[in-house]
Coordinates of C-alpha atoms in Angstrom, one line a residue:
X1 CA -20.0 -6.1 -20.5
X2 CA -22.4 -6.7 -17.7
X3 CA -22.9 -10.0 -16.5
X4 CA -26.1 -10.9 -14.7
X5 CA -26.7 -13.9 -12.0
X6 CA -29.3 -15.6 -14.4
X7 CA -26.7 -15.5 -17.5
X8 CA -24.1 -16.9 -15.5
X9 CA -25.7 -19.4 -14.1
X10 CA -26.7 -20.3 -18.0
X11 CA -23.0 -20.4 -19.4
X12 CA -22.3 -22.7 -16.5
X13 CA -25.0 -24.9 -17.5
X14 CA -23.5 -24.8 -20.7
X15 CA -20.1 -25.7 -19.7
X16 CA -21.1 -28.8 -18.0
X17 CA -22.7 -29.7 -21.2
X18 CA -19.1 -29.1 -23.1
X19 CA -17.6 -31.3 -20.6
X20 CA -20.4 -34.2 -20.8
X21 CA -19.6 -34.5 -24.6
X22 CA -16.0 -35.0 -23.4
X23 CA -16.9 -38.0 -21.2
X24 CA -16.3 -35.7 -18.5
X25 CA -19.0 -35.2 -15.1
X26 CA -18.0 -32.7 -13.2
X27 CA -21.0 -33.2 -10.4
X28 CA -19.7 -37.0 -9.7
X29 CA -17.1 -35.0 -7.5
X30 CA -18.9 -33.4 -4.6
X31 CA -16.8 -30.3 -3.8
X32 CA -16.5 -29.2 -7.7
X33 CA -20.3 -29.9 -8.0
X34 CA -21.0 -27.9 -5.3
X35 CA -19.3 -25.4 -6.8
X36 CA -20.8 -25.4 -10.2
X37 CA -24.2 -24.9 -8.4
X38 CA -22.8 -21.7 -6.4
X39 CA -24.4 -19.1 -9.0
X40 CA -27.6 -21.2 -8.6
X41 CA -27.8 -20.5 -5.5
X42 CA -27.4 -17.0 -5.6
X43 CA -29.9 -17.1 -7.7
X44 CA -32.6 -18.5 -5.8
X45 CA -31.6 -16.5 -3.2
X46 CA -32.3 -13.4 -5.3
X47 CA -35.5 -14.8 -7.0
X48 CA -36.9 -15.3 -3.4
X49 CA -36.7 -11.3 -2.4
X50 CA -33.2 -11.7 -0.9
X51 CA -33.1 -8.3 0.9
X52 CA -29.2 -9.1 2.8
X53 CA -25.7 -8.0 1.6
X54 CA -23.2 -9.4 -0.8
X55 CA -21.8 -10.6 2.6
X56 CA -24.1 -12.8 3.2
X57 CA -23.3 -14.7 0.2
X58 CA -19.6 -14.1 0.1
X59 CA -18.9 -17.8 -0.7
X60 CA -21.2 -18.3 -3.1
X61 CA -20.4 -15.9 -4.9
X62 CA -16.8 -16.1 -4.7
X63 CA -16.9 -20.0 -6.3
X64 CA -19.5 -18.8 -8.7
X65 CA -17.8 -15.9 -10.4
X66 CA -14.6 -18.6 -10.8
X67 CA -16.4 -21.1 -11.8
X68 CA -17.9 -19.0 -14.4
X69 CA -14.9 -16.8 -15.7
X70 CA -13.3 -20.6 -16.3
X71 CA -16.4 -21.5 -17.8
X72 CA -16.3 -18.4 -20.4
X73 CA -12.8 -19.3 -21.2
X74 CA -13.2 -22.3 -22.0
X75 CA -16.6 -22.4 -24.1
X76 CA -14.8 -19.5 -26.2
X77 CA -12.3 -21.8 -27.4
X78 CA -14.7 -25.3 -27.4
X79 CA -14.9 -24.9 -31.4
X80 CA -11.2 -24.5 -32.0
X81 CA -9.0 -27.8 -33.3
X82 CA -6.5 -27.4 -30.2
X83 CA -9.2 -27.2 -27.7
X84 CA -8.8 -31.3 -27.8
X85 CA -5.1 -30.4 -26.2
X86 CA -7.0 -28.8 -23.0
X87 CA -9.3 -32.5 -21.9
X88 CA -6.7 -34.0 -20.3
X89 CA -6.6 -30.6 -18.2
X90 CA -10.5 -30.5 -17.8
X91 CA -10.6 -34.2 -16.8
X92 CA -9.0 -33.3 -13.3
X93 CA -12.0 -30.9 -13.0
X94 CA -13.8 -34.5 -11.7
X95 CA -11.3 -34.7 -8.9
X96 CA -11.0 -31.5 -7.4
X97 CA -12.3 -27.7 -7.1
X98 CA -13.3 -26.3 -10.1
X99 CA -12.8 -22.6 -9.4
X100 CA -9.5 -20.5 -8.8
X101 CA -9.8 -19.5 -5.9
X102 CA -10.8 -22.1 -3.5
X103 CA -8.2 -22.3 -0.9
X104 CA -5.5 -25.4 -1.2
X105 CA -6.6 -28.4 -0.8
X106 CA -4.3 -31.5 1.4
X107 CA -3.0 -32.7 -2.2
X108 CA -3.2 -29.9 -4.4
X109 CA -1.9 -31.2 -8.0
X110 CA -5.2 -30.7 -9.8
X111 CA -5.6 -27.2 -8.0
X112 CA -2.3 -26.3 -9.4
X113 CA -2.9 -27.3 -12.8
X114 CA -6.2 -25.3 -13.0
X115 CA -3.9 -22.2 -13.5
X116 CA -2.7 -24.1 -16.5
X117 CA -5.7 -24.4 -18.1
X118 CA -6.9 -21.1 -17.6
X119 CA -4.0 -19.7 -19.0
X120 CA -3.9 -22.2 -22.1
X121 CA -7.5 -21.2 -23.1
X122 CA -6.3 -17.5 -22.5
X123 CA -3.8 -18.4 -25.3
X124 CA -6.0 -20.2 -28.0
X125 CA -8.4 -17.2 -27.6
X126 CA -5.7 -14.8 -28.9
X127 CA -5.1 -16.6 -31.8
X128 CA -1.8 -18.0 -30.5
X129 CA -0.4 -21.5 -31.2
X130 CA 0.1 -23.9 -27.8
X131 CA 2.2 -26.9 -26.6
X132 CA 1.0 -27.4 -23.6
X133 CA 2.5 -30.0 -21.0
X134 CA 0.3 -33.2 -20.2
X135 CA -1.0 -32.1 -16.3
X136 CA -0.3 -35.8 -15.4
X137 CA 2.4 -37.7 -18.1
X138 CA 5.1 -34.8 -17.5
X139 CA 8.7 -35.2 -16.5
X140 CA 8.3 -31.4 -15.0
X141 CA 11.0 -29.9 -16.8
X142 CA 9.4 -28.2 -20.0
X143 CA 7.3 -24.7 -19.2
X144 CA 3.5 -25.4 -19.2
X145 CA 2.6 -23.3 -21.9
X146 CA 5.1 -22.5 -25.2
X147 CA 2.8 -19.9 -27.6
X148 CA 4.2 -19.3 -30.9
X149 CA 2.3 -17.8 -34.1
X150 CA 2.5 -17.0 -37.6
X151 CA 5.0 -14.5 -39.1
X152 CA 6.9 -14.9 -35.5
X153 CA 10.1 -16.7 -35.1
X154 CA 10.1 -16.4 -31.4
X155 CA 8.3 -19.3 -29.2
X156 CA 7.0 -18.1 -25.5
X157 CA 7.2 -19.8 -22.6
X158 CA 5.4 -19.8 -19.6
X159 CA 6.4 -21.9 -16.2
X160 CA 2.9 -21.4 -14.0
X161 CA 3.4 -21.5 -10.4
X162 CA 1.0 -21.4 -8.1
X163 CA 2.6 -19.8 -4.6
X164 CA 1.0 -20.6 -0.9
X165 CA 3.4 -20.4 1.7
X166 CA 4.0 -16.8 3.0
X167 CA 7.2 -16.9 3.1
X168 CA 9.7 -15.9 0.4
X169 CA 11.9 -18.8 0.2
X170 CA 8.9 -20.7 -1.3
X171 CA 8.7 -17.5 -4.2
X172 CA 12.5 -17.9 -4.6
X173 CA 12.6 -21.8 -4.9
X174 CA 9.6 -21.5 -7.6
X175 CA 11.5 -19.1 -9.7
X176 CA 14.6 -20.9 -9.5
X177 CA 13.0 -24.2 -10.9
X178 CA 10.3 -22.1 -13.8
X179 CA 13.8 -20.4 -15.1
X180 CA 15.3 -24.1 -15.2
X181 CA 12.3 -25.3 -16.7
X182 CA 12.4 -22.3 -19.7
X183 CA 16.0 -22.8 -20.2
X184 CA 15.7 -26.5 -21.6
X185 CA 12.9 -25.9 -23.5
X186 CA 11.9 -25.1 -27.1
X187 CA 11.0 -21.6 -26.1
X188 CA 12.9 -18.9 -27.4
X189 CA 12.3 -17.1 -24.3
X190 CA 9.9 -17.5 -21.3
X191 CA 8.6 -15.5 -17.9
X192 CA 7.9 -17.0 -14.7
X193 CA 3.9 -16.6 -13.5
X194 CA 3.1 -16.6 -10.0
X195 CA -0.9 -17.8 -8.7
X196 CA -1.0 -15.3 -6.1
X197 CA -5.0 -16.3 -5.3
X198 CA -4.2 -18.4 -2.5
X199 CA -2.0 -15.7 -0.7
X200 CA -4.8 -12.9 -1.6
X201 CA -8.3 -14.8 -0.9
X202 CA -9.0 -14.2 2.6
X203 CA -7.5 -10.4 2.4
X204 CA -10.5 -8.4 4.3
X205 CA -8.8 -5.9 2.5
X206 CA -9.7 -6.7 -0.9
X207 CA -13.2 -7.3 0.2
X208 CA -14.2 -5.4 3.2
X209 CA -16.5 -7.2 5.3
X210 CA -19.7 -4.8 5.7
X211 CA -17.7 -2.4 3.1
X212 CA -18.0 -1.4 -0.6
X213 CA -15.4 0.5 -2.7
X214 CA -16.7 3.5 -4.9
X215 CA -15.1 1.8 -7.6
X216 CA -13.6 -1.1 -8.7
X217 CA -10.2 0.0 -9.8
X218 CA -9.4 0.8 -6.4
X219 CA -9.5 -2.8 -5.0
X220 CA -7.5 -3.8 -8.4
X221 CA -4.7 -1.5 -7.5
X222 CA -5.1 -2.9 -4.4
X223 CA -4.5 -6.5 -5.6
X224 CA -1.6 -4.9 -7.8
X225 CA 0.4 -3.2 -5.2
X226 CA 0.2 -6.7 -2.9
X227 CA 1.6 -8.7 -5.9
X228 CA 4.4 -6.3 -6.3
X229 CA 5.2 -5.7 -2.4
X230 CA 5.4 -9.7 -1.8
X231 CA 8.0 -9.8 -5.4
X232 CA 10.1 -7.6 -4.4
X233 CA 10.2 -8.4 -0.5
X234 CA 11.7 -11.7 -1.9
X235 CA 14.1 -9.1 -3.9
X236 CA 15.2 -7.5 -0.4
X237 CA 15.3 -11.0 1.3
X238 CA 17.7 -12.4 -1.2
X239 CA 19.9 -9.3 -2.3
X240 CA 19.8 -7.6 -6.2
X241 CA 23.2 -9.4 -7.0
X242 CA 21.6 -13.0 -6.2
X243 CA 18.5 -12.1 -8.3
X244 CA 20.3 -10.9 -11.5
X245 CA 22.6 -14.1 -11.2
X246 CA 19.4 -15.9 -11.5
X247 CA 18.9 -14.9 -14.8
X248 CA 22.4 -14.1 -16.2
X249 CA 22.7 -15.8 -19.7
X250 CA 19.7 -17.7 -19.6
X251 CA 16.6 -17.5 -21.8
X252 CA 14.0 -16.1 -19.2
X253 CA 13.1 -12.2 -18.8
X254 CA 14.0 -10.5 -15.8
X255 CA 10.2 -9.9 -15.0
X256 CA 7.9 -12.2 -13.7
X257 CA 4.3 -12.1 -14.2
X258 CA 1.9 -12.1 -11.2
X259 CA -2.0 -13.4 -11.5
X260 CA -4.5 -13.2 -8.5
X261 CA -8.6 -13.7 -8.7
X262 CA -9.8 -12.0 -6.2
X263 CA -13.9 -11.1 -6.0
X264 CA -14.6 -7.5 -3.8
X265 CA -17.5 -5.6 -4.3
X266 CA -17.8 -1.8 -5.7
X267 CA -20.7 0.4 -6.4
X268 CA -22.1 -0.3 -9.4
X269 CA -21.2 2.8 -12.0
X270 CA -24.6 2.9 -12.9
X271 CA -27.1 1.8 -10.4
X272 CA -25.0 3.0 -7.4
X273 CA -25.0 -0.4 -5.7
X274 CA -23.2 -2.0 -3.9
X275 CA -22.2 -5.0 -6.3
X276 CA -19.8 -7.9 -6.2
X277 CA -17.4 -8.0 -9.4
X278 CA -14.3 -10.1 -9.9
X279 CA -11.0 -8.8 -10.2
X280 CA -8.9 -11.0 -12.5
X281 CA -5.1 -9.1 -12.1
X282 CA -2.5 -9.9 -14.4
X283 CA 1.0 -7.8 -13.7
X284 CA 4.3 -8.0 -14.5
X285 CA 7.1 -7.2 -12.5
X286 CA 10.5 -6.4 -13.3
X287 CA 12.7 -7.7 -10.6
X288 CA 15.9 -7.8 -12.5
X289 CA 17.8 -5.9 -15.7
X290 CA 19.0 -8.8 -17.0
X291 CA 17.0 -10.0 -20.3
X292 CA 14.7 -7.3 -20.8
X293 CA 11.1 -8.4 -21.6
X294 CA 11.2 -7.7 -25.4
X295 CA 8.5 -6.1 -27.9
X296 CA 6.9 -9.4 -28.7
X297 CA 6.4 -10.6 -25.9
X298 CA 5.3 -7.9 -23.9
X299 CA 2.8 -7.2 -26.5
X300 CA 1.3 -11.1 -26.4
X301 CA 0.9 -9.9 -22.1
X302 CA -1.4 -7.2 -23.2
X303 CA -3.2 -9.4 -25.6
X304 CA -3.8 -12.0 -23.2
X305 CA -4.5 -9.6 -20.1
X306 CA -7.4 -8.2 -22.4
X307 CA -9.1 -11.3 -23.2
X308 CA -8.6 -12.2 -19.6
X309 CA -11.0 -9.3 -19.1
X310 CA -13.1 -9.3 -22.4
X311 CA -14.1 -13.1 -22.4
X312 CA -17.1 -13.2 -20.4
X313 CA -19.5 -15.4 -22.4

């Protein structure tokens, strides 16, 4: 499905209205309303005979494909009965950046709970049943996310970390704590995710500045490849044995799952132009043979990574 400027612009529109019945205004906060207005102003820009590059408009575009792949997430789930479970999640939207990939602010909590409520509306758009932890009234050792769903015994759990510092002690101390975090819960089983974004945003490589990919599933692999090499140099860093110990006799799979929102530009497979597109990358990794990622689960993955691609508005 192709997304235009004009229709995104739209949807966002129409998320802010979602929010306002929720008591919620977004524009009181001046970085997340300037963000909401990003796909505005590409669109002016356009409207006026813009004649320059995706380049030129790297950050607007870059907040207003975030803002409205969150926006499409969450108006696809705005009818269902759990959707009341997300508000205390959009609330924070008032106090911080709305979009995924802004870089880290000084206090970050809202930022890092924005994962959390992409990943929770990911969930109620499969069908799937949530808890979800309160962003602000949490003790921090449940997962963020348990799924379950009917004719399933087994409960899924997700502990979402969002991952900044380039070194792999930070990776190591956040999986240490998410397999904790699985292990006392209700979950029957659970994966650590890693937020990449922050580490992946201002890789030229991912977008080239003055470049264009043929396609876009070059940039992707790209994206995939990074996610992988930064895993499994925390793998090298801290030896196999240490790794597998992690995870001996507890409830968490030996793969962790890796999410990054990256925009690049490609030629368009039609029109032949240069055009920016988002890449939303969900991968898991295997980094251990302990627990092996079973049937169920790794068939809610696939689910979930296909709406994250199909739910556009």
């Amino acid at each position: 499905m192709e997304v235009t400027v004009a229709s995104a612009s739209e949807l966002i529109d129409r998320f802010e209205e979602l929010l306002a019945t929720h008591g919620i205004s977004v524009p009181k906060h001046a970085q997340t309303g300037a963000d909401m207005l990003s796909m505005w102003k590409v669109l002016e820009r356009v409207r006026t005979g813009f004649n320059g590059s995706p380049d030129d408009l790297r950050q607007e575009y870059t907040t207003g494909l975030a803002a409205h792949d969150l926006a499409a997430k969450m108006l696809d789930v705005s009818q269902l009965p759990q959707f009341s479970d997300l508000v205390p999640h959009l609330e924070l939207l008032a106090e911080g950046a709305i979009h995924l990939t802004a870089p880290p602010p000084a206090y970050p909590d809202g930022y890092n709970k924005l994962i959390e409520l992409y990943w929770a509306g990911l969930c109620l758009g499969a069908g799937l049943t949530i808890e979800l932890d309160h962003p602000t009234n949490s003790d921090g050792k449940n997962p963020d996310i348990i799924t379950s769903a009917e004719l399933r015994r087994s409960k899924h759990g997700y502990a979402l970390k969002t991952v900044r510092s380039p070194h792999t002690q930070n990776i190591l101390d956040h999986l240490k704590k998410g397999i904790d975090q699985i292990e006392v819960s209700s979950s029957t089983d659970g994966i650590v995710a890693f937020n990449l974004t922050p580490r992946l945003l201002q890789s030229h490589v991912i977008w080239p500045e003055g470049g264009c990919f043929p396609a876009w599933g070059i940039p992707a692999m790209v994206v995939i490849q990074a996610c992988r090499q930064m895993i499994g140099q925390m793998v090298v860093d801290n030896g196999q044995p240490a790794i597998d110990a992690l995870f001996h006799g507890k409830k968490a799979t030996g793969s962790v799952l890796c999410l990054a929102f990256c925009p690049t530009v490609a030629l368009h497979p039609r029109t032949g132009n240069p055009t920016v597109m988002p890449l939303k990358v969900g991968t898991v990794v295997s980094i251990s043979e302990e627990n092996p990622l079973s049937d169920a689960f790794g068939t809610e993955l696939t689910v979930l990574n296909h709406v994250m691609q199909a739910s556009l508005g």
